[in-house]
Structures are given as structure tokens and as C-alpha cells.
Amino acid sequence: MASKLLALLYASHFGSVAVEYVFLPYAFVTRGLTVSEVGTLVAARTVALIVFQPWLAGATDRYGRPFRTLKIVFVAGDGGSAILSVVVLQACFRAPLIPVIDASAVREVGVERYGRIRVWGSLGFGICAALLGALSRSSSYDHTGEIALQVYAGLTAASAVCALVLRDAPTATTEPSPSSRPRLGLAFAVFVVWNALHWAPIASYNAVISLHTKALGAAPSVPGYAMGIAIAGETAAFLVAPWLFRRGGSARWAVAAVAFSSLRWLVCALTNRTEWLIGIQILHFFGFGLWYAAASSRLAAFAELDRRASVHAMFSAGVLAAGGALGSWGGGWLLEHCGGRLLFQVSAGLDSLSLLVAIATWRIWSEPPQASP
């Protein structure tokens, strides 16, 4: 029962994320924000994650009540402020969301089957992006933004309902033993650095792709279709990742994913044709789907199962939050002042740098650290 509810939670939450990233920028611009201000707004929300994510997720590990945390996260952070999605206070409440739900999924079904639960988040994201894109084909940018606000409110309310139904299993509150505490040494730091460099271009794309296609004169539906193609690739990646990891190892596939991702941004930099901007997003199979599955698999080396939320939180704060803030703010500034071509050239450069760092430090982060005696 819990695994089914987690699947629904993934679907509804990431459906709201799709609306938030792809279509809410239209509503922000309608209300007078510039492109760079939209990027700064997204960055400000992600900065809040850096502060609150490790602390709240760590508390979840200490008290052993992940589902109670999810209730607070969704009811206070989503249901109470669904329309005011850009308020930093919401980000504070939602800070532990991803690490706690990921750790809960791993705890419920195991590392091997994690992708089968997480794929529902990808499906929710892709379906919502594609459907709202189709609905907006004959709409203005202003009207699309208003519809997005209403859909976002409904999806976040659905997430809150799913979280309220989840029940934690009884567990004793104990202090972690030295061997179970997260192993956050040099290997983890290097792992976070090159993954943050990889995530920054993806965050930039998510934050400003709708405004980039608008500047090109494309229809409001184009970013929805692009995201739909991207999520189709991401969904396939989560489904085949366990099979690939058994044959090639998650560390090797993580590096390969970054290499293909840099190719994605290079193509985006070289063309303004909407069909190419849509079609090339199939490489999201590598850039996010395979990469995130591989990264989640590698995180198992840094902590025991009962401390996994803490490690996911540290990873999310360093990669998804810090890297995301850099990408969102930088993407908005570059798009407004330098144009989309330079934006995607910088994205390709960041992914290439991530690839070089990952290869240069391979022996440091690819070997699982040993627990302290």
C-alpha cells in the first residue's frame, strides 16, 4: 500500500513541478517580472533548500518518521500556499521533500526497485507538461500562465492528500552508531561537485526554456512538447537503469550520461528550429534519467539504510539546490542579456567541465568508502 501511495505522490508532485517550471514563468512575466528576475526568483527558492534540507531530513532520520515529515511538507508547504509557489517560505517547508521521499522509496522497495517507483514522478511530469502544452496551442501566453496557476494548485492539493494517508511503521528513537553515520569525506565532496556542475545546465533549461522559445516566436505549447519528449526519455531510463547497472556499473553510466548531456546543449546552441529543440530533448534519457538513477545508486555507498535521508539531503543541498540556484539565476541572466545561443554554449561548457572533473577524480569517488570501525 505504501509503495502505491508513494508512486501517486511522485506522480502528483512532479506533475506540479512540470507546471511550475514550464508554464508558471508565463504568469510571472505577465505580472511584470523580467527574464532575469524570473531566474533570480527560482534561484532564491533553491537557496532556501541549502539551509533547511540537511537539517530537516536529518531530523527525519533521527526520529524515524519519514511519512510524518511528508505530511508536514505537503500540507504546510503545498496545500497552504499552492498559488504562492514562488514564496521562499514554501521552499523552506518543502526543503526535505525529495530526500525524504527518495529515502522512503528505497526503504520500502530497495535500491534495485527504486527506479520502478521513481518513474511515476517522470510520468507525472511528462504527462502534465504535454497535456498543458496541448491545451495551450490556441491560447495566449497570459491565458496559459493563468491556467498553469490553477493546475498547479490542484496537483499540490492532490500531493497533500496522498501524504496524509501514508502511515509510518512503529520504530524506536535511537542515536546513530558510529558505523551508521553518513560518511561525508573527500569522496562525497568530489561526487557532489561534479554532479552540481552537471545539474546547473538542466536547472537553467527548466527555468527559462519557455521564455527562450517565446523569444524565438514559438507557440506557448512548444516547451510542453519539449518537456514531454524529455520525460519520455527519462521514463525509459528509469525503467532500464537496473539492467544497465548490472552490466556496466552505475559509476560508468553516470559519467556516460554527462557526456551525452553536453551534446544535448551543443545542439540547442546551434539551432533555433523548434523541431530540433523539441527532438534533441530525448537525450534527457541520459542527462537526467540515467544520471539521477546512477547518482541515487552511488549514494548507497555513503550511509546505511536508516541514515539514507540525511545523505540524500546533503546531496540535494549541494547538487539540486546549490547547482540549481547557479543554473536558474545564470540562465535567466544569460538569456536576457546575451541570448539563448550563448546560454546553451555555457551549458555545454559546464557539462564538459563536469565530465572532466568526474574522470579526473574517478578513483576518489567511484570506490565506496568504508564505514568507520
Coordinates of C-alpha atoms in Angstrom, one line a residue:
M1 CA 0.0 0.0 0.0
A2 CA 2.8 2.4 0.9
S3 CA 4.6 1.9 -2.3
K4 CA 1.5 2.6 -4.3
L5 CA 0.9 5.8 -2.4
L6 CA 4.5 6.8 -2.9
A7 CA 4.0 6.3 -6.7
L8 CA 1.0 8.5 -6.7
L9 CA 2.9 11.1 -4.6
Y10 CA 5.7 11.1 -7.1
A11 CA 3.3 11.5 -10.0
S12 CA 1.3 14.4 -8.5
H13 CA 4.3 16.2 -7.1
F14 CA 6.4 16.1 -10.2
G15 CA 3.3 16.9 -12.3
S16 CA 3.2 20.2 -10.3
V17 CA 6.9 20.6 -10.8
A18 CA 6.3 20.4 -14.6
V19 CA 3.7 23.1 -14.4
E20 CA 5.9 25.2 -12.1
Y21 CA 9.0 25.1 -14.4
V22 CA 7.4 25.0 -17.9
F23 CA 4.3 27.3 -17.7
L24 CA 4.4 29.4 -14.5
P25 CA 7.1 31.7 -16.0
Y26 CA 4.4 33.0 -18.3
A27 CA 2.4 34.1 -15.3
F28 CA 5.4 35.7 -13.7
V29 CA 6.3 37.7 -16.9
T30 CA 2.6 38.8 -17.2
R31 CA 2.9 40.2 -13.7
G32 CA 5.8 42.4 -14.7
L33 CA 8.9 40.3 -14.0
T34 CA 11.9 40.4 -16.4
V35 CA 13.5 37.2 -17.6
S36 CA 16.5 37.6 -15.3
E37 CA 14.1 38.3 -12.4
V38 CA 12.3 35.0 -13.1
G39 CA 15.7 33.2 -12.9
T40 CA 16.6 35.0 -9.7
L41 CA 13.2 34.1 -8.2
V42 CA 13.7 30.4 -8.9
A43 CA 17.3 30.7 -7.6
A44 CA 16.1 32.3 -4.3
R45 CA 13.8 29.4 -3.7
T46 CA 16.5 26.8 -4.2
V47 CA 18.9 28.7 -1.9
A48 CA 16.4 28.1 0.9
L49 CA 16.8 24.4 0.3
I50 CA 20.5 24.6 1.1
V51 CA 19.8 25.9 4.6
F52 CA 16.8 23.7 5.5
Q53 CA 17.2 20.5 3.6
P54 CA 20.0 18.8 5.6
W55 CA 18.6 19.9 8.9
L56 CA 15.0 18.7 8.3
A57 CA 16.0 15.5 6.6
G58 CA 18.5 14.7 9.3
A59 CA 15.7 15.1 11.9
T60 CA 13.6 12.6 9.9
D61 CA 16.4 10.0 10.2
R62 CA 16.8 10.6 13.9
Y63 CA 13.1 10.2 14.7
G64 CA 12.4 7.5 12.1
R65 CA 9.1 9.1 10.9
P66 CA 9.6 9.9 7.2
F67 CA 5.8 9.8 6.4
R68 CA 5.1 12.3 9.1
T69 CA 7.6 14.6 7.6
L70 CA 5.9 14.3 4.2
K71 CA 2.6 15.2 5.8
I72 CA 4.1 18.5 7.1
V73 CA 5.9 19.1 3.9
F74 CA 2.9 18.8 1.6
V75 CA 0.2 20.2 3.8
A76 CA 2.1 23.2 5.1
G77 CA 4.4 23.7 2.1
D78 CA 1.9 23.0 -0.7
G79 CA -1.7 22.9 0.4
G80 CA -1.3 26.1 2.4
S81 CA 0.4 28.1 -0.3
A82 CA -0.2 26.4 -3.6
I83 CA -0.8 29.6 -5.7
L84 CA 2.1 31.5 -4.0
S85 CA 4.6 29.0 -5.4
V86 CA 7.4 31.4 -5.6
V87 CA 7.4 32.4 -2.0
V88 CA 10.6 31.4 -0.3
L89 CA 8.7 30.3 2.8
Q90 CA 7.2 27.4 0.7
A91 CA 10.7 26.3 -0.2
C92 CA 11.6 26.1 3.5
F93 CA 8.7 23.8 4.2
R94 CA 9.4 21.7 1.1
A95 CA 13.1 21.5 1.7
P96 CA 13.3 17.9 2.8
L97 CA 10.7 16.6 0.3
I98 CA 12.9 15.0 -2.3
P99 CA 15.5 13.4 0.0
V100 CA 12.8 12.1 2.3
I101 CA 10.5 10.7 -0.4
D102 CA 13.5 9.1 -2.2
A103 CA 14.8 7.6 1.0
S104 CA 11.3 6.3 1.8
A105 CA 11.0 4.7 -1.6
V106 CA 14.4 3.0 -1.2
R107 CA 13.4 1.8 2.3
E108 CA 10.1 0.4 1.0
V109 CA 11.2 -1.4 -2.2
G110 CA 15.0 -1.5 -2.1
V111 CA 17.7 0.1 -4.3
E112 CA 17.1 -2.3 -7.2
R113 CA 13.4 -1.4 -7.5
Y114 CA 13.7 2.3 -6.7
G115 CA 13.5 3.2 -10.4
R116 CA 10.2 1.5 -10.7
I117 CA 8.7 3.8 -8.1
R118 CA 10.6 7.0 -9.2
V119 CA 9.4 6.5 -12.8
W120 CA 5.9 7.6 -11.7
G121 CA 7.4 11.0 -11.0
S122 CA 8.7 11.2 -14.5
L123 CA 5.4 10.1 -15.9
G124 CA 3.5 12.7 -13.9
F125 CA 5.9 15.4 -15.1
G126 CA 5.8 14.4 -18.7
I127 CA 2.0 13.9 -18.9
C128 CA 1.3 17.2 -17.3
A129 CA 3.8 19.1 -19.4
A130 CA 2.5 17.5 -22.7
L131 CA -1.2 17.9 -21.8
L132 CA -0.9 21.5 -20.7
G133 CA 1.2 22.2 -23.8
A134 CA -1.6 20.7 -26.0
L135 CA -4.2 22.7 -24.2
S136 CA -2.3 25.9 -24.7
R137 CA -1.8 25.5 -28.5
S138 CA -4.5 28.1 -29.3
S139 CA -4.1 30.2 -26.1
S140 CA -2.1 33.4 -25.4
Y141 CA 0.9 33.4 -23.1
D142 CA -1.1 35.3 -20.5
H143 CA -4.0 32.8 -20.5
T144 CA -1.6 29.8 -20.4
G145 CA 0.0 31.3 -17.3
E146 CA -3.4 31.6 -15.6
I147 CA -4.4 28.1 -16.4
A148 CA -1.0 26.9 -15.1
L149 CA -1.7 28.5 -11.7
Q150 CA -5.0 26.6 -11.4
V151 CA -3.5 23.3 -12.4
Y152 CA -0.6 23.8 -10.1
A153 CA -3.0 24.4 -7.1
G154 CA -4.9 21.2 -7.9
L155 CA -1.8 19.0 -8.2
T156 CA -0.2 20.2 -5.0
A157 CA -3.5 19.6 -3.2
A158 CA -3.5 16.0 -4.6
S159 CA 0.0 15.6 -3.2
A160 CA -1.1 16.7 0.2
V161 CA -3.9 14.2 0.2
C162 CA -1.5 11.3 -0.6
A163 CA 0.9 12.4 2.1
L164 CA -1.9 12.5 4.7
V165 CA -2.8 8.8 4.0
L166 CA 0.7 7.5 4.5
R167 CA 1.4 5.9 7.9
D168 CA 4.8 5.3 9.5
A169 CA 5.7 1.9 10.9
P170 CA 6.5 2.0 14.6
T171 CA 10.2 2.5 15.3
A172 CA 12.4 3.2 18.2
T173 CA 14.2 6.5 18.5
T174 CA 17.9 5.8 18.9
E175 CA 21.1 7.6 18.4
P176 CA 23.1 6.5 15.3
S177 CA 26.0 4.3 15.9
P178 CA 29.4 5.5 14.6
S179 CA 29.3 2.9 11.8
S180 CA 25.8 4.1 10.5
R181 CA 26.6 7.8 10.5
P182 CA 26.9 9.3 6.9
R183 CA 30.4 9.1 5.5
L184 CA 30.8 12.6 4.1
G185 CA 34.5 12.8 3.4
L186 CA 36.5 13.7 0.3
A187 CA 34.8 11.1 -1.9
F188 CA 31.4 12.6 -1.2
A189 CA 32.6 16.2 -1.6
V190 CA 34.1 15.4 -5.0
F191 CA 30.9 13.5 -6.0
V192 CA 28.8 16.5 -5.1
V193 CA 31.0 19.0 -7.0
W194 CA 30.9 17.3 -10.4
N195 CA 27.2 16.4 -10.1
A196 CA 26.4 20.1 -9.2
L197 CA 28.2 21.2 -12.4
H198 CA 26.1 18.7 -14.4
W199 CA 22.8 19.8 -12.8
A200 CA 23.3 23.5 -13.3
P201 CA 22.6 23.4 -17.0
I202 CA 19.5 21.3 -16.5
A203 CA 18.2 23.7 -13.9
S204 CA 18.9 26.6 -16.3
Y205 CA 16.9 24.8 -19.1
N206 CA 14.0 24.1 -16.8
A207 CA 13.8 27.7 -15.5
V208 CA 14.0 29.5 -18.9
I209 CA 13.1 27.2 -21.7
S210 CA 9.6 28.6 -22.0
L211 CA 10.9 32.1 -22.2
H212 CA 13.6 31.1 -24.7
T213 CA 11.0 29.6 -27.1
K214 CA 8.8 32.6 -26.6
A215 CA 11.7 34.9 -27.6
L216 CA 12.1 32.7 -30.8
G217 CA 8.4 33.3 -31.6
A218 CA 7.3 29.8 -31.0
A219 CA 3.9 28.8 -29.8
P220 CA 3.2 28.5 -26.0
S221 CA 2.8 24.7 -26.5
V222 CA 6.4 24.2 -27.7
P223 CA 8.1 23.9 -24.3
G224 CA 5.4 21.5 -23.2
Y225 CA 6.1 19.2 -26.1
A226 CA 9.9 19.5 -25.5
M227 CA 9.4 18.5 -21.9
G228 CA 7.1 15.7 -22.9
I229 CA 9.9 14.3 -25.2
A230 CA 12.5 14.8 -22.4
I231 CA 10.4 12.9 -19.9
A232 CA 9.7 10.1 -22.3
G233 CA 13.5 9.6 -22.4
E234 CA 13.7 10.0 -18.7
T235 CA 11.0 7.4 -18.0
A236 CA 12.7 4.9 -20.3
A237 CA 16.0 5.5 -18.4
F238 CA 14.5 4.7 -15.0
L239 CA 13.0 1.5 -16.3
V240 CA 16.2 0.2 -18.0
A241 CA 18.6 1.5 -15.4
P242 CA 18.7 -1.6 -13.2
W243 CA 19.5 -3.8 -16.2
L244 CA 22.2 -1.4 -17.4
F245 CA 23.8 -1.1 -14.0
R246 CA 24.1 -4.8 -13.6
R247 CA 26.1 -4.9 -16.8
G248 CA 28.1 -1.7 -16.8
G249 CA 28.1 -0.4 -13.2
S250 CA 26.3 2.8 -12.1
A251 CA 29.5 4.8 -11.9
R252 CA 30.4 4.3 -15.5
W253 CA 26.9 5.1 -16.7
A254 CA 26.8 8.3 -14.6
V255 CA 29.9 9.5 -16.5
A256 CA 28.5 8.5 -19.9
A257 CA 25.3 10.3 -19.1
V258 CA 27.2 13.6 -18.6
A259 CA 28.9 13.2 -21.9
F260 CA 25.6 12.8 -23.8
S261 CA 24.1 15.7 -21.9
S262 CA 26.8 18.1 -23.2
L263 CA 25.9 17.0 -26.7
R264 CA 22.3 18.0 -26.0
W265 CA 23.2 21.6 -25.0
L266 CA 25.6 21.9 -28.0
V267 CA 22.8 21.1 -30.4
C268 CA 20.5 23.6 -28.6
A269 CA 23.2 26.2 -29.1
L270 CA 23.5 25.6 -32.8
T271 CA 19.8 25.8 -33.8
N272 CA 16.7 27.9 -33.4
R273 CA 14.4 25.4 -35.2
T274 CA 11.7 24.3 -32.9
E275 CA 11.6 20.7 -34.2
W276 CA 15.3 20.3 -33.3
L277 CA 14.8 22.0 -29.9
I278 CA 12.0 19.5 -29.2
G279 CA 13.6 16.4 -30.7
I280 CA 17.0 16.7 -29.1
Q281 CA 15.4 16.6 -25.6
I282 CA 15.3 12.8 -26.0
L283 CA 18.8 12.9 -24.6
H284 CA 17.3 13.7 -21.3
F285 CA 17.3 9.9 -21.1
F286 CA 21.0 10.3 -20.3
G287 CA 21.1 13.8 -18.9
F288 CA 18.7 13.3 -16.1
G289 CA 17.1 9.8 -16.1
L290 CA 20.2 7.6 -16.2
W291 CA 22.3 10.2 -14.3
Y292 CA 19.9 10.5 -11.4
A293 CA 19.3 6.8 -11.1
A294 CA 23.1 6.2 -11.1
A295 CA 23.7 9.0 -8.6
S296 CA 21.0 7.6 -6.3
S297 CA 22.6 4.2 -6.5
R298 CA 26.0 5.6 -5.7
L299 CA 24.6 7.4 -2.6
A300 CA 24.0 4.0 -1.0
A301 CA 27.8 3.8 -0.5
F302 CA 27.8 6.8 1.8
A303 CA 25.4 5.7 4.5
E304 CA 23.4 2.8 5.9
L305 CA 19.7 2.5 5.0
D306 CA 18.4 4.1 8.2
R307 CA 20.5 7.2 7.5
R308 CA 19.8 7.5 3.8
A309 CA 17.6 10.6 4.1
S310 CA 20.5 12.6 5.6
V311 CA 22.8 11.7 2.7
H312 CA 20.1 12.4 0.1
A313 CA 19.6 15.8 1.8
M314 CA 23.3 16.6 1.7
F315 CA 23.4 15.6 -2.0
S316 CA 20.3 17.6 -2.8
A317 CA 21.5 20.7 -1.0
G318 CA 24.9 20.6 -2.8
V319 CA 23.7 19.5 -6.2
L320 CA 20.0 20.2 -6.8
A321 CA 19.9 23.3 -4.6
A322 CA 23.3 25.0 -5.0
G323 CA 23.8 23.8 -8.6
G324 CA 20.1 24.6 -9.3
A325 CA 20.4 28.2 -7.9
L326 CA 23.5 28.8 -10.0
G327 CA 21.8 27.4 -13.1
S328 CA 18.5 29.2 -12.6
W329 CA 20.0 32.6 -11.9
G330 CA 22.7 32.3 -14.5
G331 CA 20.2 31.0 -17.1
G332 CA 17.9 33.9 -16.6
W333 CA 20.7 36.5 -16.7
L334 CA 22.3 35.0 -19.8
L335 CA 19.1 34.6 -21.7
E336 CA 18.1 38.2 -21.1
H337 CA 21.5 39.9 -21.7
C338 CA 23.3 37.5 -24.1
G339 CA 20.6 35.4 -25.8
G340 CA 19.9 31.7 -26.0
R341 CA 22.8 30.7 -28.1
L342 CA 25.4 31.8 -25.5
L343 CA 23.3 30.3 -22.7
F344 CA 23.4 26.8 -24.3
Q345 CA 27.1 27.2 -25.1
V346 CA 27.8 27.9 -21.4
S347 CA 25.6 24.9 -20.5
A348 CA 27.7 22.7 -22.8
G349 CA 30.8 24.0 -21.3
L350 CA 29.6 23.3 -17.7
D351 CA 28.7 19.8 -18.6
S352 CA 32.1 19.3 -20.3
L353 CA 33.8 20.6 -17.1
S354 CA 31.7 18.2 -15.0
L355 CA 32.8 15.3 -17.3
L356 CA 36.5 16.3 -16.9
V357 CA 36.2 16.5 -13.1
A358 CA 34.4 13.2 -12.9
I359 CA 37.1 11.4 -15.0
A360 CA 40.0 13.1 -13.2
T361 CA 38.7 12.2 -9.7
W362 CA 37.3 8.7 -10.7
R363 CA 39.4 6.8 -8.2
I364 CA 38.3 9.0 -5.4
W365 CA 34.5 8.9 -5.7
S366 CA 33.9 5.6 -7.6
E367 CA 35.2 3.4 -4.8
P368 CA 32.7 3.0 -2.0
P369 CA 34.1 4.4 1.3
Q370 CA 34.3 2.0 4.2
A371 CA 32.4 2.6 7.4
S372 CA 34.4 3.7 10.4
P373 CA 35.3 0.8 12.8

